[in-house]
mmCIF file of N, CA and C in Angstrom:
data_model
loop_
_atom_site.group_PDB
_atom_site.id
_atom_site.type_symbol
_atom_site.label_atom_id
_atom_site.label_comp_id
_atom_site.label_asym_id
_atom_site.label_seq_id
_atom_site.Cartn_x
_atom_site.Cartn_y
_atom_site.Cartn_z
ATOM 1 N N MET A 30 49.988 29.654 -13.040
ATOM 2 C CA MET A 30 48.712 29.959 -12.436
ATOM 3 C C MET A 30 48.723 31.402 -11.940
ATOM 4 N N ALA A 31 47.721 32.180 -12.247
ATOM 5 C CA ALA A 31 47.628 33.578 -11.829
ATOM 6 C C ALA A 31 47.188 33.648 -10.371
ATOM 7 N N MET A 32 47.737 34.607 -9.659
ATOM 8 C CA MET A 32 47.407 34.805 -8.258
ATOM 9 C C MET A 32 46.163 35.682 -8.175
ATOM 10 N N ASN A 33 45.212 35.341 -7.276
ATOM 11 C CA ASN A 33 44.056 36.210 -7.130
ATOM 12 C C ASN A 33 44.460 37.486 -6.404
ATOM 13 N N LYS A 34 43.644 38.535 -6.497
ATOM 14 C CA LYS A 34 44.012 39.846 -5.954
ATOM 15 C C LYS A 34 44.253 39.826 -4.448
ATOM 16 N N PRO A 35 43.378 39.193 -3.632
ATOM 17 C CA PRO A 35 43.652 39.184 -2.193
ATOM 18 C C PRO A 35 44.971 38.480 -1.868
ATOM 19 N N LEU A 36 45.257 37.388 -2.542
ATOM 20 C CA LEU A 36 46.499 36.670 -2.282
ATOM 21 C C LEU A 36 47.693 37.511 -2.723
ATOM 22 N N ALA A 37 47.581 38.166 -3.863
ATOM 23 C CA ALA A 37 48.664 39.026 -4.341
ATOM 24 C C ALA A 37 48.911 40.164 -3.360
ATOM 25 N N ALA A 38 47.842 40.736 -2.802
ATOM 26 C CA ALA A 38 47.988 41.814 -1.824
ATOM 27 C C ALA A 38 48.670 41.298 -0.560
ATOM 28 N N LEU A 39 48.298 40.102 -0.124
ATOM 29 C CA LEU A 39 48.921 39.514 1.060
ATOM 30 C C LEU A 39 50.405 39.269 0.826
ATOM 31 N N VAL A 40 50.747 38.758 -0.322
ATOM 32 C CA VAL A 40 52.151 38.512 -0.649
ATOM 33 C C VAL A 40 52.918 39.833 -0.655
ATOM 34 N N ALA A 41 52.348 40.863 -1.274
ATOM 35 C CA ALA A 41 53.009 42.162 -1.334
ATOM 36 C C ALA A 41 53.205 42.738 0.065
ATOM 37 N N LEU A 42 52.179 42.639 0.912
ATOM 38 C CA LEU A 42 52.297 43.153 2.274
ATOM 39 C C LEU A 42 53.335 42.358 3.052
ATOM 40 N N THR A 43 53.317 41.063 2.921
ATOM 41 C CA THR A 43 54.278 40.226 3.628
ATOM 42 C C THR A 43 55.697 40.553 3.203
ATOM 43 N N LEU A 44 55.912 40.726 1.911
ATOM 44 C CA LEU A 44 57.241 41.083 1.435
ATOM 45 C C LEU A 44 57.635 42.463 1.933
ATOM 46 N N GLY A 45 56.696 43.389 1.934
ATOM 47 C CA GLY A 45 56.982 44.729 2.423
ATOM 48 C C GLY A 45 57.328 44.732 3.897
ATOM 49 N N LEU A 46 56.571 43.992 4.697
ATOM 50 C CA LEU A 46 56.841 43.933 6.126
ATOM 51 C C LEU A 46 58.106 43.165 6.433
ATOM 52 N N SER A 47 58.508 42.269 5.558
ATOM 53 C CA SER A 47 59.698 41.481 5.839
ATOM 54 C C SER A 47 60.936 42.355 5.983
ATOM 55 N N PHE A 48 60.917 43.539 5.362
ATOM 56 C CA PHE A 48 62.048 44.446 5.509
ATOM 57 C C PHE A 48 62.025 45.130 6.873
ATOM 58 N N ALA A 49 60.844 45.302 7.455
ATOM 59 C CA ALA A 49 60.726 45.944 8.754
ATOM 60 C C ALA A 49 60.817 44.943 9.903
ATOM 61 N N LEU A 50 60.534 43.684 9.651
ATOM 62 C CA LEU A 50 60.471 42.710 10.723
ATOM 63 C C LEU A 50 61.776 42.437 11.455
ATOM 64 N N PRO A 51 62.922 42.386 10.809
ATOM 65 C CA PRO A 51 64.109 42.026 11.577
ATOM 66 C C PRO A 51 64.336 42.901 12.798
ATOM 67 N N ALA A 52 64.146 44.216 12.687
ATOM 68 C CA ALA A 52 64.337 45.081 13.843
ATOM 69 C C ALA A 52 63.283 44.801 14.905
ATOM 70 N N ALA A 53 62.038 44.606 14.494
ATOM 71 C CA ALA A 53 60.971 44.355 15.451
ATOM 72 C C ALA A 53 61.094 42.953 16.039
ATOM 73 N N TRP A 54 61.495 41.989 15.222
ATOM 74 C CA TRP A 54 61.579 40.610 15.685
ATOM 75 C C TRP A 54 62.696 40.434 16.696
ATOM 76 N N ALA A 55 63.572 41.397 16.813
ATOM 77 C CA ALA A 55 64.721 41.292 17.706
ATOM 78 C C ALA A 55 64.324 41.436 19.171
ATOM 79 N N ASP A 56 63.054 41.463 19.492
ATOM 80 C CA ASP A 56 62.624 41.560 20.877
ATOM 81 C C ASP A 56 62.888 40.224 21.570
ATOM 82 N N GLU A 57 63.945 40.187 22.336
ATOM 83 C CA GLU A 57 64.371 38.941 22.973
ATOM 84 C C GLU A 57 63.353 38.425 23.975
ATOM 85 N N ALA A 58 62.671 39.338 24.668
ATOM 86 C CA ALA A 58 61.666 38.910 25.638
ATOM 87 C C ALA A 58 60.528 38.166 24.942
ATOM 88 N N TYR A 59 60.120 38.645 23.767
ATOM 89 C CA TYR A 59 59.074 37.952 23.007
ATOM 90 C C TYR A 59 59.566 36.578 22.560
ATOM 91 N N ASP A 60 60.780 36.540 22.038
ATOM 92 C CA ASP A 60 61.338 35.262 21.594
ATOM 93 C C ASP A 60 61.383 34.261 22.743
ATOM 94 N N ARG A 61 61.841 34.702 23.918
ATOM 95 C CA ARG A 61 61.884 33.809 25.091
ATOM 96 C C ARG A 61 60.487 33.363 25.481
ATOM 97 N N CYS A 62 59.560 34.291 25.495
ATOM 98 C CA CYS A 62 58.183 33.982 25.875
ATOM 99 C C CYS A 62 57.574 32.940 24.947
ATOM 100 N N ILE A 63 57.753 33.120 23.647
ATOM 101 C CA ILE A 63 57.201 32.166 22.674
ATOM 102 C C ILE A 63 57.842 30.794 22.846
ATOM 103 N N LYS A 64 59.155 30.778 23.065
ATOM 104 C CA LYS A 64 59.839 29.489 23.240
ATOM 105 C C LYS A 64 59.365 28.778 24.502
ATOM 106 N N GLN A 65 58.998 29.545 25.524
ATOM 107 C CA GLN A 65 58.557 28.957 26.784
ATOM 108 C C GLN A 65 57.049 28.735 26.829
ATOM 109 N N ALA A 66 56.330 29.316 25.902
ATOM 110 C CA ALA A 66 54.869 29.204 25.897
ATOM 111 C C ALA A 66 54.467 27.751 25.749
ATOM 112 N N ASN A 67 53.376 27.427 26.383
ATOM 113 C CA ASN A 67 52.907 26.046 26.315
ATOM 114 C C ASN A 67 51.965 25.812 25.136
ATOM 115 N N ALA A 68 52.227 26.532 24.053
ATOM 116 C CA ALA A 68 51.516 26.339 22.784
ATOM 117 C C ALA A 68 50.003 26.487 22.906
ATOM 118 N N THR A 69 49.570 27.486 23.671
ATOM 119 C CA THR A 69 48.147 27.790 23.717
ATOM 120 C C THR A 69 47.941 29.194 23.175
ATOM 121 N N THR A 70 46.755 29.433 22.692
ATOM 122 C CA THR A 70 46.428 30.748 22.174
ATOM 123 C C THR A 70 46.601 31.811 23.250
ATOM 124 N N ILE A 71 46.211 31.488 24.451
ATOM 125 C CA ILE A 71 46.302 32.458 25.544
ATOM 126 C C ILE A 71 47.750 32.847 25.810
ATOM 127 N N THR A 72 48.651 31.870 25.869
ATOM 128 C CA THR A 72 50.049 32.212 26.148
ATOM 129 C C THR A 72 50.679 32.960 24.984
ATOM 130 N N TYR A 73 50.370 32.569 23.754
ATOM 131 C CA TYR A 73 50.894 33.301 22.600
ATOM 132 C C TYR A 73 50.352 34.725 22.589
ATOM 133 N N SER A 74 49.079 34.883 22.904
ATOM 134 C CA SER A 74 48.480 36.218 22.945
ATOM 135 C C SER A 74 49.117 37.074 24.025
ATOM 136 N N THR A 75 49.411 36.478 25.161
ATOM 137 C CA THR A 75 50.067 37.206 26.243
ATOM 138 C C THR A 75 51.462 37.653 25.819
ATOM 139 N N CYS A 76 52.215 36.765 25.174
ATOM 140 C CA CYS A 76 53.546 37.127 24.680
ATOM 141 C C CYS A 76 53.447 38.316 23.729
ATOM 142 N N GLY A 77 52.510 38.254 22.794
ATOM 143 C CA GLY A 77 52.336 39.329 21.819
ATOM 144 C C GLY A 77 51.875 40.621 22.463
ATOM 145 N N SER A 78 50.948 40.526 23.388
ATOM 146 C CA SER A 78 50.446 41.711 24.077
ATOM 147 C C SER A 78 51.552 42.395 24.862
ATOM 148 N N ASP A 79 52.361 41.614 25.549
ATOM 149 C CA ASP A 79 53.479 42.187 26.311
ATOM 150 C C ASP A 79 54.476 42.874 25.376
ATOM 151 N N TRP A 80 54.737 42.252 24.230
ATOM 152 C CA TRP A 80 55.654 42.836 23.244
ATOM 153 C C TRP A 80 55.122 44.175 22.745
ATOM 154 N N LEU A 81 53.827 44.205 22.434
ATOM 155 C CA LEU A 81 53.240 45.451 21.940
ATOM 156 C C LEU A 81 53.297 46.548 23.002
ATOM 157 N N LYS A 82 53.138 46.191 24.265
ATOM 158 C CA LYS A 82 53.271 47.188 25.332
ATOM 159 C C LYS A 82 54.688 47.755 25.363
ATOM 160 N N ARG A 83 55.687 46.892 25.182
ATOM 161 C CA ARG A 83 57.075 47.374 25.162
ATOM 162 C C ARG A 83 57.304 48.303 23.973
ATOM 163 N N GLU A 84 56.810 47.910 22.799
ATOM 164 C CA GLU A 84 56.979 48.760 21.606
ATOM 165 C C GLU A 84 56.245 50.080 21.774
ATOM 166 N N ASP A 85 55.038 50.047 22.339
ATOM 167 C CA ASP A 85 54.291 51.281 22.588
ATOM 168 C C ASP A 85 55.041 52.180 23.559
ATOM 169 N N GLY A 86 55.681 51.593 24.559
ATOM 170 C CA GLY A 86 56.468 52.379 25.507
ATOM 171 C C GLY A 86 57.607 53.109 24.813
ATOM 172 N N LYS A 87 58.296 52.413 23.915
ATOM 173 C CA LYS A 87 59.387 53.039 23.152
ATOM 174 C C LYS A 87 58.841 54.153 22.262
ATOM 175 N N LEU A 88 57.723 53.870 21.613
ATOM 176 C CA LEU A 88 57.095 54.865 20.740
ATOM 177 C C LEU A 88 56.689 56.103 21.534
ATOM 178 N N ASN A 89 56.029 55.895 22.660
ATOM 179 C CA ASN A 89 55.557 57.021 23.464
ATOM 180 C C ASN A 89 56.725 57.861 23.983
ATOM 181 N N ALA A 90 57.815 57.214 24.373
ATOM 182 C CA ALA A 90 58.990 57.954 24.838
ATOM 183 C C ALA A 90 59.580 58.782 23.698
ATOM 184 N N ALA A 91 59.682 58.195 22.518
ATOM 185 C CA ALA A 91 60.207 58.922 21.352
ATOM 186 C C ALA A 91 59.285 60.089 21.004
ATOM 187 N N TRP A 92 57.981 59.847 21.022
ATOM 188 C CA TRP A 92 57.022 60.898 20.697
ATOM 189 C C TRP A 92 57.169 62.087 21.656
ATOM 190 N N LYS A 93 57.256 61.803 22.943
ATOM 191 C CA LYS A 93 57.372 62.884 23.929
ATOM 192 C C LYS A 93 58.632 63.714 23.700
ATOM 193 N N ARG A 94 59.743 63.041 23.417
ATOM 194 C CA ARG A 94 60.996 63.770 23.158
ATOM 195 C C ARG A 94 60.875 64.654 21.918
ATOM 196 N N VAL A 95 60.359 64.070 20.845
ATOM 197 C CA VAL A 95 60.278 64.791 19.573
ATOM 198 C C VAL A 95 59.256 65.923 19.647
ATOM 199 N N PHE A 96 58.101 65.648 20.192
ATOM 200 C CA PHE A 96 57.055 66.664 20.250
ATOM 201 C C PHE A 96 57.495 67.841 21.118
ATOM 202 N N ALA A 97 58.259 67.576 22.162
ATOM 203 C CA ALA A 97 58.766 68.649 23.016
ATOM 204 C C ALA A 97 59.750 69.543 22.270
ATOM 205 N N GLN A 98 60.434 69.010 21.275
ATOM 206 C CA GLN A 98 61.392 69.790 20.488
ATOM 207 C C GLN A 98 60.716 70.640 19.419
ATOM 208 N N ALA A 99 59.547 70.223 18.981
ATOM 209 C CA ALA A 99 58.884 70.883 17.853
ATOM 210 C C ALA A 99 58.262 72.210 18.284
ATOM 211 N N GLN A 100 58.254 73.148 17.355
ATOM 212 C CA GLN A 100 57.692 74.476 17.614
ATOM 213 C C GLN A 100 56.873 74.927 16.400
ATOM 214 N N GLY A 101 55.968 75.840 16.632
ATOM 215 C CA GLY A 101 55.224 76.486 15.550
ATOM 216 C C GLY A 101 54.473 75.517 14.653
ATOM 217 N N GLN A 102 54.553 75.791 13.344
ATOM 218 C CA GLN A 102 53.853 74.963 12.365
ATOM 219 C C GLN A 102 54.375 73.532 12.356
ATOM 220 N N THR A 103 55.656 73.361 12.646
ATOM 221 C CA THR A 103 56.221 72.015 12.698
ATOM 222 C C THR A 103 55.509 71.188 13.764
ATOM 223 N N ARG A 104 55.228 71.784 14.897
ATOM 224 C CA ARG A 104 54.521 71.089 15.975
ATOM 225 C C ARG A 104 53.114 70.684 15.523
ATOM 226 N N THR A 105 52.422 71.600 14.869
ATOM 227 C CA THR A 105 51.074 71.317 14.357
ATOM 228 C C THR A 105 51.117 70.199 13.319
ATOM 229 N N ASP A 106 52.063 70.300 12.396
ATOM 230 C CA ASP A 106 52.182 69.290 11.346
ATOM 231 C C ASP A 106 52.564 67.936 11.911
ATOM 232 N N LEU A 107 53.432 67.939 12.900
ATOM 233 C CA LEU A 107 53.850 66.684 13.526
ATOM 234 C C LEU A 107 52.676 66.008 14.227
ATOM 235 N N LEU A 108 51.856 66.785 14.894
ATOM 236 C CA LEU A 108 50.671 66.244 15.557
ATOM 237 C C LEU A 108 49.692 65.679 14.528
ATOM 238 N N ASP A 109 49.485 66.386 13.434
ATOM 239 C CA ASP A 109 48.607 65.893 12.363
ATOM 240 C C ASP A 109 49.141 64.582 11.789
ATOM 241 N N ALA A 110 50.445 64.526 11.581
ATOM 242 C CA ALA A 110 51.055 63.315 11.034
ATOM 243 C C ALA A 110 50.906 62.145 12.008
ATOM 244 N N GLN A 111 51.060 62.412 13.295
ATOM 245 C CA GLN A 111 50.932 61.335 14.280
ATOM 246 C C GLN A 111 49.502 60.819 14.339
ATOM 247 N N ARG A 112 48.556 61.704 14.240
ATOM 248 C CA ARG A 112 47.144 61.279 14.231
ATOM 249 C C ARG A 112 46.849 60.418 12.996
ATOM 250 N N ALA A 113 47.392 60.813 11.856
ATOM 251 C CA ALA A 113 47.210 60.011 10.638
ATOM 252 C C ALA A 113 47.896 58.656 10.783
ATOM 253 N N TRP A 114 49.073 58.636 11.389
ATOM 254 C CA TRP A 114 49.782 57.377 11.588
ATOM 255 C C TRP A 114 48.996 56.455 12.508
ATOM 256 N N ILE A 115 48.401 57.002 13.559
ATOM 257 C CA ILE A 115 47.601 56.187 14.485
ATOM 258 C C ILE A 115 46.441 55.531 13.734
ATOM 259 N N ALA A 116 45.780 56.281 12.869
ATOM 260 C CA ALA A 116 44.692 55.709 12.065
ATOM 261 C C ALA A 116 45.227 54.583 11.179
ATOM 262 N N TYR A 117 46.388 54.801 10.568
ATOM 263 C CA TYR A 117 47.017 53.762 9.747
ATOM 264 C C TYR A 117 47.343 52.525 10.596
ATOM 265 N N LYS A 118 47.961 52.752 11.760
ATOM 266 C CA LYS A 118 48.371 51.638 12.632
ATOM 267 C C LYS A 118 47.175 50.764 13.000
ATOM 268 N N GLU A 119 46.057 51.397 13.247
ATOM 269 C CA GLU A 119 44.867 50.650 13.649
ATOM 270 C C GLU A 119 44.341 49.744 12.532
ATOM 271 N N LYS A 120 44.631 50.067 11.298
ATOM 272 C CA LYS A 120 44.143 49.281 10.159
ATOM 273 C C LYS A 120 45.195 48.383 9.525
ATOM 274 N N ALA A 121 46.466 48.696 9.702
ATOM 275 C CA ALA A 121 47.544 48.052 8.953
ATOM 276 C C ALA A 121 47.603 46.533 9.094
ATOM 277 N N CYS A 122 47.293 46.022 10.246
ATOM 278 C CA CYS A 122 47.456 44.585 10.494
ATOM 279 C C CYS A 122 46.139 43.890 10.830
ATOM 280 N N GLY A 123 45.057 44.622 10.752
ATOM 281 C CA GLY A 123 43.757 44.092 11.154
ATOM 282 C C GLY A 123 43.330 42.830 10.433
ATOM 283 N N PHE A 124 43.782 42.653 9.208
ATOM 284 C CA PHE A 124 43.360 41.463 8.469
ATOM 285 C C PHE A 124 43.844 40.178 9.135
ATOM 286 N N TYR A 125 44.950 40.260 9.887
ATOM 287 C CA TYR A 125 45.408 39.061 10.600
ATOM 288 C C TYR A 125 44.437 38.666 11.699
ATOM 289 N N ALA A 126 43.777 39.648 12.295
ATOM 290 C CA ALA A 126 42.913 39.396 13.445
ATOM 291 C C ALA A 126 41.442 39.273 13.075
ATOM 292 N N ASN A 127 41.108 39.271 11.792
ATOM 293 C CA ASN A 127 39.694 39.268 11.401
ATOM 294 C C ASN A 127 39.030 37.899 11.470
ATOM 295 N N GLY A 128 39.778 36.875 11.814
ATOM 296 C CA GLY A 128 39.215 35.533 11.926
ATOM 297 C C GLY A 128 39.519 34.641 10.739
ATOM 298 N N ASP A 129 39.813 35.214 9.584
ATOM 299 C CA ASP A 129 40.107 34.409 8.397
ATOM 300 C C ASP A 129 41.362 33.570 8.565
ATOM 301 N N TRP A 130 42.295 34.049 9.406
ATOM 302 C CA TRP A 130 43.588 33.382 9.552
ATOM 303 C C TRP A 130 43.669 32.583 10.843
ATOM 304 N N GLY A 131 42.550 32.467 11.544
ATOM 305 C CA GLY A 131 42.484 31.629 12.733
ATOM 306 C C GLY A 131 43.388 32.104 13.861
ATOM 307 N N THR A 132 43.706 31.162 14.706
ATOM 308 C CA THR A 132 44.521 31.448 15.882
ATOM 309 C C THR A 132 45.891 31.974 15.507
ATOM 310 N N ASP A 133 46.511 31.403 14.502
ATOM 311 C CA ASP A 133 47.836 31.856 14.083
ATOM 312 C C ASP A 133 47.804 33.327 13.705
ATOM 313 N N GLY A 134 46.789 33.744 12.995
ATOM 314 C CA GLY A 134 46.667 35.143 12.598
ATOM 315 C C GLY A 134 46.487 36.062 13.783
ATOM 316 N N ARG A 135 45.556 35.710 14.670
ATOM 317 C CA ARG A 135 45.249 36.575 15.815
ATOM 318 C C ARG A 135 46.349 36.577 16.866
ATOM 319 N N ALA A 136 46.871 35.421 17.214
ATOM 320 C CA ALA A 136 47.776 35.314 18.361
ATOM 321 C C ALA A 136 49.246 35.497 18.003
ATOM 322 N N ILE A 137 49.616 35.214 16.760
ATOM 323 C CA ILE A 137 51.031 35.275 16.401
ATOM 324 C C ILE A 137 51.298 36.341 15.340
ATOM 325 N N GLN A 138 50.632 36.267 14.209
ATOM 326 C CA GLN A 138 50.938 37.184 13.102
ATOM 327 C C GLN A 138 50.535 38.623 13.388
ATOM 328 N N TYR A 139 49.390 38.833 14.036
ATOM 329 C CA TYR A 139 48.937 40.200 14.319
ATOM 330 C C TYR A 139 49.947 40.958 15.179
ATOM 331 N N PRO A 140 50.393 40.409 16.322
ATOM 332 C CA PRO A 140 51.368 41.176 17.104
ATOM 333 C C PRO A 140 52.705 41.372 16.388
ATOM 334 N N ILE A 141 53.118 40.415 15.591
ATOM 335 C CA ILE A 141 54.361 40.575 14.830
ATOM 336 C C ILE A 141 54.223 41.753 13.868
ATOM 337 N N CYS A 142 53.116 41.811 13.168
ATOM 338 C CA CYS A 142 52.856 42.895 12.224
ATOM 339 C C CYS A 142 52.770 44.236 12.956
ATOM 340 N N GLN A 143 51.987 44.288 14.027
ATOM 341 C CA GLN A 143 51.833 45.528 14.787
ATOM 342 C C GLN A 143 53.164 46.008 15.343
ATOM 343 N N ALA A 144 53.957 45.084 15.877
ATOM 344 C CA ALA A 144 55.258 45.465 16.436
ATOM 345 C C ALA A 144 56.147 46.076 15.359
ATOM 346 N N ALA A 145 56.100 45.519 14.160
ATOM 347 C CA ALA A 145 56.901 46.051 13.056
ATOM 348 C C ALA A 145 56.441 47.458 12.680
ATOM 349 N N VAL A 146 55.141 47.674 12.643
ATOM 350 C CA VAL A 146 54.596 48.990 12.305
ATOM 351 C C VAL A 146 55.001 50.007 13.369
ATOM 352 N N ILE A 147 54.876 49.632 14.632
ATOM 353 C CA ILE A 147 55.212 50.545 15.728
ATOM 354 C C ILE A 147 56.710 50.822 15.752
ATOM 355 N N ALA A 148 57.519 49.783 15.582
ATOM 356 C CA ALA A 148 58.978 49.967 15.591
ATOM 357 C C ALA A 148 59.424 50.880 14.451
ATOM 358 N N ALA A 149 58.792 50.746 13.298
ATOM 359 C CA ALA A 149 59.138 51.610 12.167
ATOM 360 C C ALA A 149 58.805 53.068 12.479
ATOM 361 N N ARG A 150 57.662 53.318 13.108
ATOM 362 C CA ARG A 150 57.293 54.693 13.464
ATOM 363 C C ARG A 150 58.236 55.245 14.529
ATOM 364 N N THR A 151 58.616 54.408 15.483
ATOM 365 C CA THR A 151 59.563 54.841 16.511
ATOM 366 C C THR A 151 60.876 55.256 15.848
ATOM 367 N N HIS A 152 61.322 54.462 14.913
ATOM 368 C CA HIS A 152 62.553 54.767 14.182
ATOM 369 C C HIS A 152 62.405 56.107 13.456
ATOM 370 N N ASP A 153 61.268 56.314 12.797
ATOM 371 C CA ASP A 153 61.011 57.573 12.089
ATOM 372 C C ASP A 153 61.018 58.760 13.055
ATOM 373 N N LEU A 154 60.367 58.593 14.204
ATOM 374 C CA LEU A 154 60.329 59.682 15.180
ATOM 375 C C LEU A 154 61.726 60.007 15.705
ATOM 376 N N GLU A 155 62.519 58.983 15.932
ATOM 377 C CA GLU A 155 63.887 59.221 16.401
ATOM 378 C C GLU A 155 64.687 60.006 15.362
ATOM 379 N N ALA A 156 64.486 59.695 14.089
ATOM 380 C CA ALA A 156 65.152 60.437 13.021
ATOM 381 C C ALA A 156 64.683 61.879 12.987
ATOM 382 N N ILE A 157 63.398 62.102 13.165
ATOM 383 C CA ILE A 157 62.850 63.464 13.214
ATOM 384 C C ILE A 157 63.457 64.215 14.393
ATOM 385 N N GLY A 158 63.552 63.523 15.530
ATOM 386 C CA GLY A 158 64.148 64.139 16.715
ATOM 387 C C GLY A 158 65.577 64.577 16.486
ATOM 388 N N LYS A 159 66.345 63.778 15.767
ATOM 389 C CA LYS A 159 67.723 64.163 15.453
ATOM 390 C C LYS A 159 67.735 65.399 14.555
ATOM 391 N N PHE A 160 66.799 65.451 13.628
ATOM 392 C CA PHE A 160 66.709 66.611 12.735
ATOM 393 C C PHE A 160 66.353 67.874 13.517
ATOM 394 N N LEU A 161 65.435 67.750 14.467
ATOM 395 C CA LEU A 161 64.968 68.910 15.230
ATOM 396 C C LEU A 161 65.932 69.333 16.337
ATOM 397 N N ALA A 162 66.842 68.464 16.710
ATOM 398 C CA ALA A 162 67.750 68.750 17.816
ATOM 399 C C ALA A 162 68.592 69.986 17.522
ATOM 400 N N PRO A 163 68.811 70.789 18.541
ATOM 401 C CA PRO A 163 69.645 71.983 18.336
ATOM 402 C C PRO A 163 71.049 71.569 17.874
ATOM 403 N N GLN A 164 71.580 72.337 16.949
ATOM 404 C CA GLN A 164 72.904 72.023 16.396
ATOM 405 C C GLN A 164 74.001 72.513 17.294
#
């Protein structure tokens, strides 16, 4: 049976994110929260929201370190790249939260996807920071 295009795209995205998820999924506080959650959308959403705040904190700290190291055209290019990444981040996981996937999509899959996207960018920024660091 042939896979329809939306399903094929979902499978491809899921497989692609599966390589990024192990690092993001390692958030022990999220794992504890989900295990303790009383299986309501509100508690799952709270667990995910808290996780995203932690990932954003790591990202923002990495960004500040790296951006402070950058000079000249590199600084301009880095800012342009970050703005483009923010636009990407805002769209990358939106399909989970569009209502088609119900509560599971909005409360569980969306934060997992977002955390993976943010963690990957944090990792990239840390690598850039090592490159820019004085020798």
